[in-house]
Short mmCIF file of C-alpha atoms in Angstrom, two decimals:
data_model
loop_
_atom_site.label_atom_id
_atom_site.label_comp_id
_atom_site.label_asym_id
_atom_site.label_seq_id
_atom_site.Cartn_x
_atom_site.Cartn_y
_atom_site.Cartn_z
CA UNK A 1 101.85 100.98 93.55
CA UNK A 2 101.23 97.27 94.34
CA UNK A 3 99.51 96.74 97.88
CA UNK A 4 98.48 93.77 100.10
CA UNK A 5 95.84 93.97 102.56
CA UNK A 6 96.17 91.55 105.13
CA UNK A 7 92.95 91.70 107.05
CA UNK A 8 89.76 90.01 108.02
CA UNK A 9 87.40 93.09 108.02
CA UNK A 10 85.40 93.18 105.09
CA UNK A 11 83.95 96.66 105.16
CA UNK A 12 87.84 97.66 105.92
CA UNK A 13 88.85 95.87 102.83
CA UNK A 14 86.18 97.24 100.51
CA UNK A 15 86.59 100.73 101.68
CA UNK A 16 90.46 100.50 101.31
CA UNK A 17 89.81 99.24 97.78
CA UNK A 18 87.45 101.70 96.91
CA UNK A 19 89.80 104.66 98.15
CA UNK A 20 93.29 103.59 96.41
CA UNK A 21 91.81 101.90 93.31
CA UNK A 22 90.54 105.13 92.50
CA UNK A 23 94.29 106.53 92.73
CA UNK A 24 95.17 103.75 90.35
CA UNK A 25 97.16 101.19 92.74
CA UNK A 26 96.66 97.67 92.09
CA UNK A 27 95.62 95.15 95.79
CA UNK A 28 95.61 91.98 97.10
CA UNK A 29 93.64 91.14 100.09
CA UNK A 30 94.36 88.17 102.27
CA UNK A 31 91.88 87.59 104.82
CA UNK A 32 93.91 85.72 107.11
CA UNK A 33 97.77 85.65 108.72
CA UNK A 34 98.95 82.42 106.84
CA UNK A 35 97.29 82.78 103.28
CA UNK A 36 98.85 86.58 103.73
CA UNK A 37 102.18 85.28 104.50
CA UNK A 38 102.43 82.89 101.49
CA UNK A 39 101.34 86.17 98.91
CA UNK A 40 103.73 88.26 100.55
CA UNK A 41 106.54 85.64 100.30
CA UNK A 42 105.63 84.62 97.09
CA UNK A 43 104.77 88.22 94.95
CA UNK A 44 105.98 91.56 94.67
CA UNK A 45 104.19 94.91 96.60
CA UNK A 46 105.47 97.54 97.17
CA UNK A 47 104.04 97.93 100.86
CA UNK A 48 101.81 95.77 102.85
CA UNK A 49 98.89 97.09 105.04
CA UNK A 50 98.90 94.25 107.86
CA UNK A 51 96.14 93.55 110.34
CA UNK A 52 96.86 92.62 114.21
CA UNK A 53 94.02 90.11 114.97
CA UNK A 54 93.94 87.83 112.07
CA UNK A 55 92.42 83.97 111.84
CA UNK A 56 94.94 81.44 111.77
CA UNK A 57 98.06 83.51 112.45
CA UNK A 58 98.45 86.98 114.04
CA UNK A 59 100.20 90.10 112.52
CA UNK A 60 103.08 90.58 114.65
CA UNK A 61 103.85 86.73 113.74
CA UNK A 62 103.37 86.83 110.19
CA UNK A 63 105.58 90.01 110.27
CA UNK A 64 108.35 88.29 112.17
CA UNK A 65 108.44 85.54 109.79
CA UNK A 66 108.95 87.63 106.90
CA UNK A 67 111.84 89.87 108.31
CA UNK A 68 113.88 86.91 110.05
CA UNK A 69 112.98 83.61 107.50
CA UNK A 70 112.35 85.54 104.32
CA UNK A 71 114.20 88.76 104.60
CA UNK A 72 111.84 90.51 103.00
CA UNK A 73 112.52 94.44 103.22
CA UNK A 74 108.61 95.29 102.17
CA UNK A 75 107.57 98.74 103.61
CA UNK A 76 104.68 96.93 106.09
CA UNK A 77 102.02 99.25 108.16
CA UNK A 78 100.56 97.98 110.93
CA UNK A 79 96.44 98.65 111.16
CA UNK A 80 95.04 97.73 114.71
CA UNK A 81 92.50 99.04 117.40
CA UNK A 82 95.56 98.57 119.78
CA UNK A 83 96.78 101.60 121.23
CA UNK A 84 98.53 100.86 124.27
CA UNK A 85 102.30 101.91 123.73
CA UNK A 86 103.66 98.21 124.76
CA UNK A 87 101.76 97.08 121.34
CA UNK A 88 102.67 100.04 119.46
CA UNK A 89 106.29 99.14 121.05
CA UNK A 90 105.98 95.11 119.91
CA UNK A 91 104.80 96.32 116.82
CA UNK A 92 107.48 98.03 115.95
CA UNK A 93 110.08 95.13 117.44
CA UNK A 94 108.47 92.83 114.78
CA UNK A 95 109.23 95.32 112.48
CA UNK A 96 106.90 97.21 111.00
CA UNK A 97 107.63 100.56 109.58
CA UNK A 98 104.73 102.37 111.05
CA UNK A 99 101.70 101.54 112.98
CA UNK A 100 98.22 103.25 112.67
CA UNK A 101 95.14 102.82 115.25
CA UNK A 102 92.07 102.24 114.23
CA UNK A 103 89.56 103.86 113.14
CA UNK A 104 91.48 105.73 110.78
CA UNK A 105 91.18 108.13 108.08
CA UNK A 106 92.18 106.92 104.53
CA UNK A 107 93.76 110.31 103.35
CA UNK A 108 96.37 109.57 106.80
CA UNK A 109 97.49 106.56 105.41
CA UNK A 110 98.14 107.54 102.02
CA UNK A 111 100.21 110.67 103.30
CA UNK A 112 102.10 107.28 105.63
CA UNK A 113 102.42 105.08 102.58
CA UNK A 114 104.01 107.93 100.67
CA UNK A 115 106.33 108.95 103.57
CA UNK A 116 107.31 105.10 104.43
CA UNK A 117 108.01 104.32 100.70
CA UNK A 118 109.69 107.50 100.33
CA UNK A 119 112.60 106.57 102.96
CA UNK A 120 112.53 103.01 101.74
CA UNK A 121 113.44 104.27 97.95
CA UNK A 122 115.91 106.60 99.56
CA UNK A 123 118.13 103.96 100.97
CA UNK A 124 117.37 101.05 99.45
CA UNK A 125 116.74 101.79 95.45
CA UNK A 126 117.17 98.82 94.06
CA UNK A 127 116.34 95.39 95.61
CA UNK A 128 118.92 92.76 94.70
CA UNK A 129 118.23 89.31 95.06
CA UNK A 130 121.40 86.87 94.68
CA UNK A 131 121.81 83.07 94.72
CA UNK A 132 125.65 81.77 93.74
CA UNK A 133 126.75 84.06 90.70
CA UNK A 134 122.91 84.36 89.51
CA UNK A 135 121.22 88.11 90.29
CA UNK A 136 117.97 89.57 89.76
CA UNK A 137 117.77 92.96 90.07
CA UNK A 138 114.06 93.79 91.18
CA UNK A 139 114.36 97.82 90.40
CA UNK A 140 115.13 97.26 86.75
CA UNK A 141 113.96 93.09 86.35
CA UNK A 142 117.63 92.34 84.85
CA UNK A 143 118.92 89.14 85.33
CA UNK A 144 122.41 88.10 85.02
CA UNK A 145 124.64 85.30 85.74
CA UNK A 146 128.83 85.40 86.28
CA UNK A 147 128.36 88.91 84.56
CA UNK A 148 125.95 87.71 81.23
CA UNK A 149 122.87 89.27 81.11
CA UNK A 150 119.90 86.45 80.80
CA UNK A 151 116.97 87.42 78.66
CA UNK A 152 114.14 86.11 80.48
CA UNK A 153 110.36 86.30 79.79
CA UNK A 154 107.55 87.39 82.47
CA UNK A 155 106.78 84.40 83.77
CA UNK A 156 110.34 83.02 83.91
CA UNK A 157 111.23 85.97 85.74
CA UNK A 158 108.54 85.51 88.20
CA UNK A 159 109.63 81.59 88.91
CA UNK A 160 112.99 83.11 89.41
CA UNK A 161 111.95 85.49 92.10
CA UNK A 162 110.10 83.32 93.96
CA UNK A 163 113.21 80.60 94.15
CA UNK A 164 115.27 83.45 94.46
CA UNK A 165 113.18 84.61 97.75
CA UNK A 166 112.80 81.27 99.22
CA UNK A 167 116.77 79.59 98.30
CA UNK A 168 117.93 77.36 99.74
CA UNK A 169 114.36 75.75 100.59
CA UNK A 170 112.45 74.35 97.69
CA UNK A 171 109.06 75.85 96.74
CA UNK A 172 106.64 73.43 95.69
CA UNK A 173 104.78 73.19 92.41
CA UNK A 174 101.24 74.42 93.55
CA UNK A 175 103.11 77.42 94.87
CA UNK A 176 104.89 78.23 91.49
CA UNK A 177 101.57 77.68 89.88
CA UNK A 178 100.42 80.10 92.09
CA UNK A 179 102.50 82.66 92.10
CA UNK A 180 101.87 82.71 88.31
CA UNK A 181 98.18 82.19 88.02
CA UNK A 182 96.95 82.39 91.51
CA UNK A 183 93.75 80.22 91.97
CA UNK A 184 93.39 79.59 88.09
CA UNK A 185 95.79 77.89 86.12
CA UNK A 186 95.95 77.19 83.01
CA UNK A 187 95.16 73.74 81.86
CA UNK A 188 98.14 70.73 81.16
CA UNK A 189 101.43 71.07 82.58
CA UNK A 190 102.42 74.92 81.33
CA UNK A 191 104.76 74.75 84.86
CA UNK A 192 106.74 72.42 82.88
CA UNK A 193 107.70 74.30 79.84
CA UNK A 194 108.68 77.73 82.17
CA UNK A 195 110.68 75.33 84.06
CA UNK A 196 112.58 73.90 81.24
CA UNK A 197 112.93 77.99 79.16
CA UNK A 198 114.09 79.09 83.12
CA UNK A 199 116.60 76.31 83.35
CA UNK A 200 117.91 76.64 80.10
CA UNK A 201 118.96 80.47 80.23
CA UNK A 202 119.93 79.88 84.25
CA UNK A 203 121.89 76.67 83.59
CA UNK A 204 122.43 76.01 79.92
CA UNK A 205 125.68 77.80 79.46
CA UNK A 206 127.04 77.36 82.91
CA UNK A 207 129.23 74.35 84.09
CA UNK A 208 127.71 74.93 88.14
CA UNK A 209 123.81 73.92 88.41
CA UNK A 210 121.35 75.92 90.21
CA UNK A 211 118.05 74.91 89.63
CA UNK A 212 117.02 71.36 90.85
CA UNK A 213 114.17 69.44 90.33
CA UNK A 214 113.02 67.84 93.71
CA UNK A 215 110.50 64.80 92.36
CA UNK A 216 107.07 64.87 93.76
CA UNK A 217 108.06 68.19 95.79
CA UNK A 218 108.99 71.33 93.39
CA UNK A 219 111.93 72.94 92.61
CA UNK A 220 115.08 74.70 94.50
CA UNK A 221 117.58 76.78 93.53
CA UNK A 222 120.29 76.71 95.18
CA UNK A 223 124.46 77.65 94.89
CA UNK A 224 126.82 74.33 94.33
CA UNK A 225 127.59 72.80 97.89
CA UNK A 226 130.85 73.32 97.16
CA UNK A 227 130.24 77.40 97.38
CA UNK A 228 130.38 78.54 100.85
CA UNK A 229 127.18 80.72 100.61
CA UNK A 230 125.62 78.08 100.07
#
């Protein structure tokens, strides 16, 4: 299981490491609402353990913005010293999937990480991610486009999900680095060449265009304007 931490409290963090590390989970920590918001918009989890108070944008906010301008689905549980019933209530309105007071003990929200992922899987198994006739499937990482199935590498595949997450709006090139390498990429312009393998197996076969280069900005992938998902 893949988990971000969104919170400020270092001793929090550490022991929340400490506990599911040991049960072989991989985290991310972001110690604040915005930088928390980007990784969760930009990577995979499975479920995301979100903070109320955070610097620079609070957790009902940074929740909101990922149900209503990313549509992401992520399992998300709310960790907070508030425990008056009109935050539990706005909590939930922002939409989290559950909401636990601190302090807290770790073994409680394991048993609510297993029980929130549980009805997730159960009615959502597969997440499908679709732009014009190109879909990623992110249950089994297949690709296809008008029915052909596109053999994609890692990293392609990861460029594709995050334009896939963020069409029609472009994504900018220190994002796609990041999303790849976080804060350490590689040296020269390896952005480039994934570009140029991704748009070849998106758009080398096809008559229609989807991936655009914006100059000085990024890319964006995006259906013809013609199509009226678009």
């Amino acid at each position: 299981m893949r988990l971000l931490v969104i919170e400020d409290n270092r001793n929090l963090v550490a022991n929340l490491f400490d506990y599911f590390e040991a049960r072989g989970h991989v985290l991310d920590v972001a110690p604040d609402g915005i930088t928390g918001l980007h990784l969760a918009a930009t990577q995979d989890y499975d479920a995301i353990l979100l903070d109320w108070m955070l610097p620079r944008m609070e957790g009902p906010e940074v929740l909101k913005r990922l149900r209503e301008e990313h549509g992401l689905e992520v399992p998300v549980i709310m960790l907070t010293a508030r425990d008056e019933l009109p935050d539990k209530i706005a909590g939930f309105r922002a939409g989290a999937d559950d909401y636990l007071t601190k302090p807290f003990a770790l073994p409680e929200l394991e048993v609510r990480l297993d029980a929130v992922l549980a009805r997730v899987k159960g009615r959502n198994p597969h997440k499908l991610l679709q732009v014009h006739d190109l879909k990623l499937d992110l249950g089994t990482l297949e690709a296809q486009r008008a029915g052909q199935p596109l053999h994609l590498y890692p990293a392609c595949r990861k460029l594709l999900e995050v334009l896939m997450r963020a069409s029609p709006a472009a994504v900018t090139r220190d994002q796609l680095e990041y999303a790849l390498w976080g804060d350490e990429p590689p040296d020269g312009d390896m952005l480039r060449s994934h570009i140029y393998e991704l748009r070849r197996a998106v758009d080398g076969p096809f008559d229609a265009k989807l991936l655009h280069t914006l100059p000085r900005v990024g890319y964006r992938l995006s259906a013809p304007s013609s199509d009226t998902q678009a």
